[in-house]
Amino acid sequence: MEKSLARYIWTNTRLQQLWILLVVFVSMIPYFLSFDLPKQIVNGPIQGEGFESPGATQTFMHIAYDLPIVGHVEIFQGLQLNRFQMLIALSLVFLLLVVLNGLFKFYINTYKGRLGERMLRRIRFELIDRVLRFPPSQFKRVKSPEIATMIKDEVEPLGGFTGDAFVQPALLGGQALTALIFIILQNFWLGMIAAGIVGVQAVVIPRMRKRLLELGRQRQLTARELSGRVGEIVDGIGTIHSHDTSNLERADIAARLGRIFSIRYDLYQWKFLVKFINNFLAQITPFLFYAIGGALALQGRLDIGQLVAVINAYKDLPGPLKELIDWDQARQDVQVKYAQVVEQFNVEKLIDARIQEVAPDTVGPLSHALVATNLTIADDTGARIVDHVSVEINPNETVAIVGGNGSGGEALAEAFGRQVWPESGRITIDGKDILDLPESITGRRISYASADVYFFHGTLRDNLLYGLKHAPLKAADPLAPHLIDYPWDIYEARRAGNPEMDVNSDWVDYVSAGASGPHDLLKAIRPVLDAVIISQDILELAVRSNVDTVAHASLTERIVELRMALRQRLRDENLDDLVVPFEFDAYNTQATVGENLLFGTMRRPMMNNRRLAAHPYFQRLFRNTGLSAMLYTMGLEIAENTVELFHDLPPDHPFFQQLTFMTSEDIPHYQALLQKLQGRSIEEVSNEDRASITRLSFAYIEPRHRFGLLTDELMAKIVSARKQFHENIPADLKAVIERYDFERFTSSATLMDNMLFGRLSVQQADASERIRAIMRDVFASLDLYDDVLSIGLDFDVGSGGRRLTSVQRQKLNLARALLKRSDYFIFNRPLPALDQRVQDQIIQNVMLNLHKEGHEPSIVWVLPNAAVSGLFDRILLFDRGSLVETGNYTELLEKNAMFKELLS
C-alpha cells in the first residue's frame, strides 16, 4: 500500500483536484470584490464623495480596457446614476456578489464531499480486498472486530479529508491571503498588525497541537483494543459463564475504560487550552484595529470607509485562518490513522489479485492427481505437525485418513483445502502448485468441509448455495427497483475503483449443482440433503414457519386440498380426535379463550395483544357483551389457583412449562396483586390491575389447565361475542386481523396451523410427533414435499447460523460442499457433533451419493475412527505428523498393529 496519504489521494484524484483548484482560483475574484465594495458604498453614495453638487451623477458599470496593439477598447459605456440610484445599484451588486460567493462555496463543498465519499468508498473496498487476500496465518493474529472497526470507523476521516487535501488550503489560504492583502492595501501598518498576529497563530498553535495528535493516536489504539475485547467477550460468552469469569471480564473492561477516560480527559484539557489561546489571539486584533485605526482616523490619515472596510475584511480573516490551522491538524491526524491502517493491512505473502479474478466461464474438470511432495506444515510455534509427507491422490480414488487426534491427518487435509500453507514442500495438480492456481479452479473443482463452520446472515438457501456463487452469470431483472439508478451506480463504482459486478444478478452456477436453472435446482439439492440426513430438520423448520404466499403460491393455493387430505388421513387411521377443527359457530376447547374470541390471527407487528385490547371497538364489545366482568372473574380465579398451587415450587419446576398464562417470575407479582385486590369489586380496580388479571383468562385452555372455570354459558357468550366482533369489525382492524376461513390460506399463521385448521388435542400422547409424521406423508402423496422443503430453505439462520443447532450447522456445511459436484472432496472430520452411528450412516450415504450417475470424484476423508475405512479404496495411517502406512483395509488389517488398535 502507498505509505503517503497525500500521494495516495493525488494519484487517485489528481484530475478532480486540479479542476476544483481552478474553481477555487476563479472564486477568489468575486471574493476580493466583495471586500472592496463596502468601502465604495460608504465613501460614495453614503458620505457623498463624488456627489458634492446638487443633481450630480456618476457612471455605473463602465467597462473599458487599454490593450496592447489594439489600444483602448470600450465594451460598455455605463449608466449615469444619481446618489440614491448609485446606492441601490452598488447594494444590488453587493447582494449579487454574496449570492455568487455562496454558489461557489456550495459547488466547491458539494464537489469536495462527493470526491471524499468516492475516495472513502475506494479505500474501504481496497482494505476489504486485501482482507480477502490475507494469507490464512494472518487471521490467527488479528481480531475481526478490530479489522471491522478500522474499515468502518477509522478510515472515515480519510474520506472527509480527501476533498480537503488540496482544495482546503488553497481555498482557505486564498481567502485569508485575499483579506490580508486587502487590509494592507488600505493601510500598511494595520496590515502588518494583522500579519503579525497571523504569524504567531501559524507558529504557536501547530506546535501545541502535536500533543493532541499523540493523545488522539493513543485514543484510537485503546478504542480499537476495546472493540476487539468486546468481540472476544461476545464470541466467548459460553466459556465465561462456564468458568464464572464474568467479574474478571468486568474488571478488565473497567481498567480499559479507565485508561480511555484518562486519555480523553487529557485530550479535552489540551484541546480547549489550544482553543482559548487561538481565540485570544483572534480577538486581540480587532482591539488593535479600533484603537490604532481609530487614532489614525482622528488624525485624518485613514478615512472612515477604509476603517470600516478593514474591520469588515478582518471579520473574514480569523475564520479561514482557524480552519486552515484545523486543516493542518486534521492532515497530521489522518496521516497517523492512515499509517496505522497501512501497518495493519500491509502483510507479507498477500495472495496475488490475479488468483481471485472473476471467471464467469465454466471451468473444466481436474483430470490429474493431487500430489503432496515432501510436505511440511508447522504451527505458530514452529512445531511440525506434518513432517515431510509425500502422497498422491489419484482421480476417482477414495482415500481415508485415520489416526489419533493431532496425528497430522487433519493438517494434511487443511493443506489440500488451502486452509493452511505449507512451510516447505508443495501440493500440485499437473505440476502446478495449487496455491498458484486461480481460485476459480481450486474453489470450484476442490471442495473442503470441516467442523469449523461459519454461515452468513441470511436464509438457509442462501448459505446452502453459497458455494455455487462464483460469478454473475445472469443479469438481474432490469425493472427491479434496485436497478433504477444502476447506470449511475456503475459510473460511480468505476470512478471509485470498485468492480462493476451487480450483486443482485443471478450468481448461482446451476450446472455445477447438476441443474439447468432455478426451476429444477431443488431436485439437485434434495439428494444431498437426504444424504446428510437434514431433510427432516428442514421440513420441521418449514411447518413452523410463516409462508410467503407469493413465492410459494403453488402450495398456498392448494391449502384446501392439503386440509382435506390431512383430515381424510386422520379418519383412515381412526385419529379423528387428534385435531379439534375450528368452527365459527362452536367453541374450540383445545384453543385458548383469546383464540376463540378472535377466531383469527393478528398480522404482527402491525397488531398485537396490547393494541387490540386498547382498541375502542374491542373495549366497547367487551362492555356490551358482559365479557369484561366474566373474564375478570375468571382471571381472578386463575391467579388464586395458580398462586396457591405453585407459589412454593422452584422456578425451574416442570409444572411451569404447562402454564401458558404465567411464568415463575410472575408468581410474586400476582401474589401481591391478589392481596391488594382482596375485597374490592371490579369497579374499584384500576385499569392497569384489571388488565393484568383479565389477560390471564385469554391464555386459558380448560383440558390443559383443568381449573374447571370454562362453563357452557361462558363458551356460548364467547362464541356470540366472536360473531358480533366479525360482523361489525371496523376497516382498520379488518386489515390487521385474518379471520379463520377453511377456503383460504392464513398468511399470518404457520404452515402447520394452516394445515391443521384447528388445535391438537392435549389429551393425546405424542400428538405433535404423530401429526408431523402424517403431514410428511401427506406432502409426499400430493407431490408437495419439495414445495414444503423450499419453504424450510427460506428459514433465516441468524448471525453466524446460530439459530441452527451445531448438528444442523455441520450437516448443512457438508451439504454445501457436496452440492458443488467437485473433482476432489476433502472432508476433515466434518461431523464431530454427531454420534458415531449417525456419522457412519452419513459417510456411507455420501460415498454412495457421490458415485452415481457417472460422477466419480476423488474423496479424501479424515475419519474419526477406522470403523468405516473399509468403504475407501486406500487408507493413509498417520502418527505424530508422519505417514506411517498406506494400503487398503485388508492389507492394513493384516500387517499393522496400530490400525488394529484404532479399530478396537
Coordinates of N, CA, C and O in Angstrom, one line a residue, residues 779-858:
F779 N -47.7 -34.5 2.4 CA -46.9 -33.7 1.5 C -46.4 -34.6 0.3 O -46.5 -34.2 -0.9
A780 N -45.9 -35.8 0.7 CA -45.3 -36.7 -0.4 C -46.4 -37.2 -1.3 O -46.3 -37.2 -2.5
S781 N -47.6 -37.5 -0.7 CA -48.7 -38.1 -1.5 C -49.3 -37.1 -2.5 O -49.7 -37.4 -3.6
L782 N -49.2 -35.8 -2.2 CA -49.7 -34.7 -3.0 C -48.6 -34.1 -3.9 O -48.8 -33.1 -4.5
D783 N -47.4 -34.7 -3.8 CA -46.3 -34.2 -4.6 C -45.9 -32.8 -4.2 O -45.6 -31.9 -5.1
L784 N -46.0 -32.5 -3.0 CA -45.7 -31.1 -2.5 C -44.5 -31.1 -1.5 O -44.2 -30.1 -0.9
Y785 N -43.8 -32.3 -1.4 CA -42.7 -32.4 -0.5 C -41.7 -31.3 -0.8 O -41.1 -30.7 0.1
D786 N -41.3 -31.2 -2.1 CA -40.3 -30.3 -2.5 C -40.7 -28.8 -2.2 O -39.9 -28.0 -1.9
D787 N -42.0 -28.5 -2.4 CA -42.5 -27.2 -2.1 C -42.4 -26.8 -0.7 O -42.0 -25.7 -0.3
V788 N -42.7 -27.8 0.2 CA -42.5 -27.6 1.6 C -41.0 -27.4 2.0 O -40.6 -26.6 2.8
L789 N -40.2 -28.3 1.4 CA -38.8 -28.2 1.6 C -38.3 -26.8 1.2 O -37.4 -26.2 1.9
S790 N -38.8 -26.2 0.2 CA -38.4 -24.9 -0.3 C -38.7 -23.8 0.7 O -38.0 -22.9 0.9
I791 N -39.9 -24.0 1.4 CA -40.2 -23.1 2.5 C -39.2 -23.2 3.6 O -38.8 -22.1 4.2
G792 N -38.8 -24.4 4.0 CA -37.8 -24.5 5.0 C -36.5 -23.9 4.6 O -35.8 -23.4 5.5
L793 N -36.2 -23.9 3.4 CA -34.9 -23.3 2.9 C -34.9 -21.8 3.0 O -33.9 -21.1 2.9
D794 N -36.1 -21.2 3.2 CA -36.2 -19.8 3.4 C -36.0 -19.4 4.9 O -36.1 -18.2 5.2
F795 N -35.8 -20.3 5.7 CA -35.6 -20.0 7.2 C -34.3 -19.2 7.4 O -33.3 -19.4 6.8
D796 N -34.4 -18.1 8.2 CA -33.3 -17.2 8.5 C -32.4 -17.9 9.5 O -32.9 -18.2 10.7
V797 N -31.2 -18.1 9.2 CA -30.3 -18.9 10.1 C -29.7 -18.0 11.2 O -29.0 -18.5 12.1
G798 N -29.9 -16.7 11.1 CA -29.3 -15.8 12.1 C -27.9 -15.5 11.9 O -27.2 -16.0 11.0
S799 N -27.3 -14.7 12.8 CA -25.9 -14.3 12.7 C -25.0 -15.5 13.0 O -25.1 -16.2 14.0
G800 N -24.1 -15.8 12.0 CA -23.3 -17.0 12.1 C -24.0 -18.3 12.1 O -23.4 -19.3 12.5
G801 N -25.2 -18.3 11.7 CA -26.0 -19.6 11.7 C -26.4 -20.1 13.1 O -26.7 -21.2 13.3
R802 N -26.5 -19.1 14.1 CA -26.7 -19.5 15.4 C -28.1 -19.9 15.7 O -28.4 -20.5 16.8
R803 N -29.1 -19.7 14.8 CA -30.4 -20.2 15.0 C -30.5 -21.6 14.7 O -31.6 -22.3 14.9
L804 N -29.5 -22.2 14.1 CA -29.4 -23.7 13.9 C -28.6 -24.3 15.0 O -27.8 -23.7 15.6
T805 N -28.9 -25.6 15.3 CA -28.1 -26.3 16.2 C -26.7 -26.6 15.6 O -26.5 -26.5 14.4
S806 N -25.8 -27.0 16.5 CA -24.4 -27.3 16.0 C -24.5 -28.5 15.0 O -23.7 -28.6 14.1
V807 N -25.4 -29.5 15.4 CA -25.5 -30.6 14.5 C -26.0 -30.2 13.1 O -25.5 -30.6 12.1
Q808 N -27.0 -29.3 13.1 CA -27.6 -28.9 11.8 C -26.6 -28.1 11.0 O -26.5 -28.2 9.8
R809 N -25.8 -27.3 11.7 CA -24.8 -26.5 11.0 C -23.7 -27.4 10.4 O -23.3 -27.1 9.2
Q810 N -23.3 -28.4 11.0 CA -22.3 -29.3 10.5 C -22.9 -30.1 9.3 O -22.2 -30.3 8.3
K811 N -24.1 -30.5 9.4 CA -24.7 -31.2 8.3 C -24.9 -30.3 7.1 O -24.6 -30.7 6.0
L812 N -25.3 -29.1 7.3 CA -25.5 -28.1 6.3 C -24.2 -27.8 5.6 O -24.1 -27.6 4.4
N813 N -23.1 -27.7 6.4 CA -21.8 -27.4 5.9 C -21.3 -28.5 4.9 O -20.8 -28.2 3.9
L814 N -21.6 -29.7 5.3 CA -21.2 -30.8 4.5 C -22.0 -30.8 3.2 O -21.5 -31.1 2.1
A815 N -23.3 -30.5 3.3 CA -24.2 -30.5 2.2 C -23.8 -29.4 1.2 O -23.8 -29.6 0.0
R816 N -23.3 -28.3 1.7 CA -22.9 -27.2 0.9 C -21.7 -27.6 0.0 O -21.6 -27.2 -1.1
A817 N -20.8 -28.3 0.6 CA -19.6 -28.8 -0.1 C -20.0 -29.9 -1.1 O -19.5 -29.8 -2.3
L818 N -20.9 -30.8 -0.8 CA -21.3 -31.8 -1.7 C -22.0 -31.3 -2.9 O -22.0 -31.8 -4.0
L819 N -22.7 -30.2 -2.7 CA -23.6 -29.6 -3.8 C -22.8 -29.1 -5.0 O -23.3 -29.1 -6.1
K820 N -21.5 -28.9 -4.8 CA -20.7 -28.3 -5.9 C -20.2 -29.4 -6.9 O -19.8 -29.0 -8.0
R821 N -20.4 -30.6 -6.6 CA -20.0 -31.7 -7.5 C -18.6 -31.5 -8.1 O -18.3 -31.5 -9.3
S822 N -17.7 -31.3 -7.1 CA -16.3 -31.1 -7.5 C -15.6 -32.3 -7.9 O -16.1 -33.4 -7.9
D823 N -14.3 -32.2 -8.3 CA -13.5 -33.4 -8.7 C -12.8 -33.9 -7.5 O -12.5 -35.1 -7.5
Y824 N -12.5 -33.1 -6.5 CA -11.8 -33.5 -5.3 C -12.7 -33.0 -4.1 O -12.9 -31.8 -4.0
F825 N -13.0 -34.0 -3.2 CA -13.7 -33.6 -1.9 C -12.8 -33.9 -0.8 O -12.3 -35.0 -0.6
I826 N -12.5 -32.9 0.0 CA -11.7 -33.0 1.2 C -12.6 -32.8 2.4 O -13.0 -31.7 2.7
F827 N -12.8 -33.9 3.2 CA -13.6 -33.8 4.4 C -12.8 -34.1 5.6 O -12.2 -35.2 5.8
N828 N -12.7 -33.0 6.4 CA -11.7 -33.0 7.6 C -12.5 -33.1 8.9 O -12.8 -32.1 9.5
R829 N -12.9 -34.4 9.3 CA -13.7 -34.6 10.5 C -14.9 -33.6 10.5 O -15.0 -32.8 11.5
P830 N -15.7 -33.6 9.5 CA -16.7 -32.5 9.4 C -17.9 -32.6 10.4 O -18.7 -31.7 10.5
L831 N -18.1 -33.8 11.1 CA -19.3 -34.0 11.8 C -19.0 -34.5 13.3 O -19.7 -35.4 13.8
P832 N -18.2 -33.8 14.0 CA -17.9 -34.3 15.4 C -19.0 -34.1 16.4 O -19.1 -34.8 17.4
A833 N -20.0 -33.2 16.0 CA -21.2 -33.0 17.0 C -22.1 -34.2 16.9 O -23.0 -34.3 17.8
L834 N -22.0 -35.1 15.9 CA -23.0 -36.2 15.7 C -22.5 -37.4 16.4 O -21.2 -37.6 16.6
D835 N -23.4 -38.3 16.9 CA -22.9 -39.5 17.5 C -22.4 -40.4 16.4 O -22.6 -40.2 15.2
Q836 N -21.6 -41.4 16.8 CA -20.8 -42.2 15.8 C -21.7 -42.9 14.8 O -21.4 -43.1 13.6
R837 N -22.8 -43.4 15.3 CA -23.7 -44.2 14.4 C -24.2 -43.3 13.3 O -24.2 -43.7 12.1
V838 N -24.6 -42.1 13.6 CA -25.1 -41.2 12.5 C -24.0 -40.7 11.6 O -24.2 -40.6 10.4
Q839 N -22.8 -40.5 12.2 CA -21.7 -40.2 11.3 C -21.4 -41.3 10.3 O -21.2 -41.0 9.1
D840 N -21.4 -42.5 10.8 CA -21.1 -43.6 9.9 C -22.2 -43.7 8.8 O -21.9 -44.0 7.6
Q841 N -23.5 -43.5 9.2 CA -24.5 -43.5 8.2 C -24.4 -42.4 7.1 O -24.5 -42.7 5.9
I842 N -24.0 -41.2 7.5 CA -23.8 -40.1 6.6 C -22.6 -40.4 5.7 O -22.7 -40.2 4.5
I843 N -21.5 -41.0 6.2 CA -20.4 -41.3 5.4 C -20.8 -42.3 4.3 O -20.4 -42.2 3.1
Q844 N -21.5 -43.3 4.7 CA -22.0 -44.3 3.7 C -22.9 -43.7 2.7 O -22.8 -44.0 1.5
N845 N -23.8 -42.8 3.1 CA -24.7 -42.1 2.2 C -23.9 -41.3 1.2 O -24.2 -41.3 0.0
V846 N -22.9 -40.6 1.7 CA -22.1 -39.7 0.8 C -21.3 -40.5 -0.2 O -21.2 -40.2 -1.4
M847 N -20.7 -41.6 0.3 CA -19.9 -42.4 -0.6 C -20.8 -43.0 -1.8 O -20.4 -43.1 -2.9
L848 N -22.0 -43.4 -1.4 CA -22.9 -43.9 -2.5 C -23.4 -42.8 -3.4 O -23.6 -42.9 -4.6
N849 N -23.8 -41.6 -2.7 CA -24.4 -40.5 -3.5 C -23.4 -39.9 -4.5 O -23.8 -39.5 -5.6
L850 N -22.1 -39.8 -4.1 CA -21.1 -39.1 -5.0 C -20.7 -40.0 -6.1 O -20.0 -39.6 -7.0
H851 N -21.0 -41.3 -6.1 CA -20.5 -42.2 -7.1 C -21.7 -42.8 -7.9 O -21.7 -43.9 -8.2
K852 N -22.6 -41.9 -8.2 CA -23.8 -42.2 -9.0 C -23.8 -41.4 -10.3 O -23.2 -40.3 -10.3
E853 N -24.5 -41.8 -11.2 CA -24.7 -41.1 -12.5 C -23.4 -40.7 -13.2 O -23.3 -39.6 -13.7
G854 N -22.4 -41.5 -13.1 CA -21.2 -41.3 -13.8 C -20.3 -40.2 -13.2 O -19.2 -39.9 -13.7
H855 N -20.7 -39.7 -12.0 CA -19.9 -38.7 -11.4 C -19.1 -39.4 -10.3 O -19.6 -39.7 -9.2
E856 N -17.8 -39.6 -10.5 CA -17.0 -40.3 -9.5 C -15.8 -39.5 -9.1 O -14.7 -39.6 -9.7
P857 N -15.9 -38.6 -8.2 CA -14.8 -37.7 -7.8 C -13.9 -38.4 -6.8 O -14.2 -39.5 -6.3
S858 N -12.8 -37.8 -6.5 CA -11.9 -38.3 -5.5 C -12.3 -37.8 -4.2 O -12.8 -36.6 -4.0

